[in-house]
mmCIF file of C-alpha atoms in Angstrom:
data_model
loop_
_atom_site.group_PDB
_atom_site.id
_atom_site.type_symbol
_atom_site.label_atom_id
_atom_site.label_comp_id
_atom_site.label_asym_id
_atom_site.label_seq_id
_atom_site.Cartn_x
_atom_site.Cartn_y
_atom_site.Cartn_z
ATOM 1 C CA UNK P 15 70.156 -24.817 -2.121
ATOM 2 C CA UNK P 16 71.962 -24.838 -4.963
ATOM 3 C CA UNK P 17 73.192 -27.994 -5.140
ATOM 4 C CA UNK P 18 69.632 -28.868 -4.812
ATOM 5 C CA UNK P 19 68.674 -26.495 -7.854
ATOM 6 C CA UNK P 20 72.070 -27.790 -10.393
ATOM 7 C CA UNK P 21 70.186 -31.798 -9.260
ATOM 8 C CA UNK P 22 66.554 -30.878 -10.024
ATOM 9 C CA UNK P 23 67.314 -29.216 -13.334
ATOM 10 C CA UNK P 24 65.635 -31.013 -15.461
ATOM 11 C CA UNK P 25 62.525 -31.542 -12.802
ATOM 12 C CA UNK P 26 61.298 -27.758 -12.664
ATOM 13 C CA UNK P 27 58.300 -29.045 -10.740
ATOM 14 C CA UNK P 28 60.129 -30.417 -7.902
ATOM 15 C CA UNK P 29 62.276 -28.016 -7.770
ATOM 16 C CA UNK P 30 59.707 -25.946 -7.098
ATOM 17 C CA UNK P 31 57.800 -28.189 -4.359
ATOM 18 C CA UNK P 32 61.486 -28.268 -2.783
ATOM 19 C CA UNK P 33 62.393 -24.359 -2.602
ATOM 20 C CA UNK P 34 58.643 -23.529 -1.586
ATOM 21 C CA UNK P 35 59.716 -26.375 1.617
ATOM 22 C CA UNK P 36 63.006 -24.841 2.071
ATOM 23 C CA UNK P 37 61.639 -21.837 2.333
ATOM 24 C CA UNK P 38 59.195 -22.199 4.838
ATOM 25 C CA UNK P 39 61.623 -23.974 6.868
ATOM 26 C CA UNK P 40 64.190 -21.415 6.938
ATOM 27 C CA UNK P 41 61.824 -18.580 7.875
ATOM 28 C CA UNK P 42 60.455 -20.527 10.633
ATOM 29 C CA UNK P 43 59.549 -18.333 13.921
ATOM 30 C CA UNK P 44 61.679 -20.201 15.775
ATOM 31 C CA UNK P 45 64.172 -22.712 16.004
ATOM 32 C CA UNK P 46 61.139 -25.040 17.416
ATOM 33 C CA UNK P 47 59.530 -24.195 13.950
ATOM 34 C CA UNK P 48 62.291 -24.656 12.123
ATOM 35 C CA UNK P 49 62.981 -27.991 13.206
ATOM 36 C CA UNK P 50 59.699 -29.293 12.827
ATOM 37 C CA UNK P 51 59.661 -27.992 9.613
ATOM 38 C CA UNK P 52 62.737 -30.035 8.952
ATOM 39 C CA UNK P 53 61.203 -32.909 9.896
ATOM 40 C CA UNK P 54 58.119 -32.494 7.747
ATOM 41 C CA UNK P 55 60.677 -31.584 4.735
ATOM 42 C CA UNK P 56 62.324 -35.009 5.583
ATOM 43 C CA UNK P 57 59.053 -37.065 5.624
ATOM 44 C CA UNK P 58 57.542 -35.716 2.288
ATOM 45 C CA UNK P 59 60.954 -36.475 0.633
ATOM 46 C CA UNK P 60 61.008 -40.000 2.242
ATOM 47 C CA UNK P 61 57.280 -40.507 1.029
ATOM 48 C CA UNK P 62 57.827 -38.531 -2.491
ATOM 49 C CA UNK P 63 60.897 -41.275 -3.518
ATOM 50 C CA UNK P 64 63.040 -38.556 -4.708
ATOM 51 C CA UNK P 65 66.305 -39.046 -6.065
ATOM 52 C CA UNK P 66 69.269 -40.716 -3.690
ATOM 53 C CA UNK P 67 71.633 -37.824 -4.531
ATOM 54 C CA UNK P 68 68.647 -34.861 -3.784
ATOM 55 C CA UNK P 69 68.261 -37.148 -0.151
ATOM 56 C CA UNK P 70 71.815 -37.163 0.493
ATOM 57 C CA UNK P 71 71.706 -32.925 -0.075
ATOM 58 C CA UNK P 72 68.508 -33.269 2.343
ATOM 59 C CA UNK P 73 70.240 -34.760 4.759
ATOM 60 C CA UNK P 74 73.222 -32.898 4.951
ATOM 61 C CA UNK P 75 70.678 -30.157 5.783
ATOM 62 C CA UNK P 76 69.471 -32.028 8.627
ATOM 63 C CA UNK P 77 72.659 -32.972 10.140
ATOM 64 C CA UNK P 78 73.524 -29.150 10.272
ATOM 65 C CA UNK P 79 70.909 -28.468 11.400
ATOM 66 C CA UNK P 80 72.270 -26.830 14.854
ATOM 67 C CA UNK P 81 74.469 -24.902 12.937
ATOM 68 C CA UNK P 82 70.884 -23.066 10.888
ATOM 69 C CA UNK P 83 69.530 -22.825 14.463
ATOM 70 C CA UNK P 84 71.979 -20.611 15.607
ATOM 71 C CA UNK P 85 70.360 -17.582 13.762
ATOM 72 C CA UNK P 86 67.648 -17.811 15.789
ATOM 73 C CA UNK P 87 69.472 -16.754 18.432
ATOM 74 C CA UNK P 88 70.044 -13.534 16.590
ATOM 75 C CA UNK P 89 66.607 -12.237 15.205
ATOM 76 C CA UNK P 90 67.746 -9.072 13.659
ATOM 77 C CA UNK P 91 70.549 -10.307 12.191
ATOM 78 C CA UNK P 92 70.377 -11.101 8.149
ATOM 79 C CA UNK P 93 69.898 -15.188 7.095
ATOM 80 C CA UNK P 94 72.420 -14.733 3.887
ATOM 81 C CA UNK P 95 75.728 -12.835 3.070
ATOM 82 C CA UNK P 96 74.447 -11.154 0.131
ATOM 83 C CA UNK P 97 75.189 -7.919 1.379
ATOM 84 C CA UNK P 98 78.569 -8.557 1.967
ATOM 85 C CA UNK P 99 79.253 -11.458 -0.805
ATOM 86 C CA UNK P 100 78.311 -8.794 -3.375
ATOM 87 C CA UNK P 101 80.543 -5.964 -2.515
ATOM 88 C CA UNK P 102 83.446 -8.182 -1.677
ATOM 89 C CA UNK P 103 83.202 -9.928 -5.589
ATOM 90 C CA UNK P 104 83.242 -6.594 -7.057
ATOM 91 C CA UNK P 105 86.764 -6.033 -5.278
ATOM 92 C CA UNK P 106 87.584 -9.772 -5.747
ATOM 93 C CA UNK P 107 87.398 -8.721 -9.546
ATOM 94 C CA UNK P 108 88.827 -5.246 -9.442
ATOM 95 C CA UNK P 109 92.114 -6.960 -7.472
ATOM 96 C CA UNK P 110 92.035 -9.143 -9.691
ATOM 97 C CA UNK P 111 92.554 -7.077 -13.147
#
């Protein structure tokens, strides 16, 4: 995603219509979901003529897909590492000075 975001900055619309599609797709109710989802995600950015670069990014979503799937397998667990990316930059930066 934010590869997506640093290629869509000057497009604030689409960026928009993008993260709104991502979005949905990620918090799909099941891996089923999520893939079609995906699929729909792939067909609006076929039809919408979007950038090359933003369809290479969408892509590269696609091909790992399987990869996304696998937290579907784990329900409870959290989608991001913000809980631990967070903690671990504030040591990061106190090891650091």
């Amino acid at each position: 995603m934010l590869k997506i975001r640093e290629i869509c900055r000057s497009k604030a619309r689409l960026l928009k219509q993008i993260e709104d599609k991502l979005w949905d797709t990620y918090h799909g109710a099941s891996k089923r979901h999520f893939a079609q989802h995906l699929r729909r995600l792939l067909e609006w950015a076929k039809s919408s003529s979007l950038p090359e670069r933003l369809m290479q990014k969408l892509r590269r979503i696609r091909d790992k897909s399987h990869l996304f799937q696998k937290a579907f397998d784990f329900p409870e667990a959290y989608r991001t590492s913000n809980q631990v990316d967070r903690p671990m930059n504030y040591l990061d930066r106190l090891l650091y000075t």
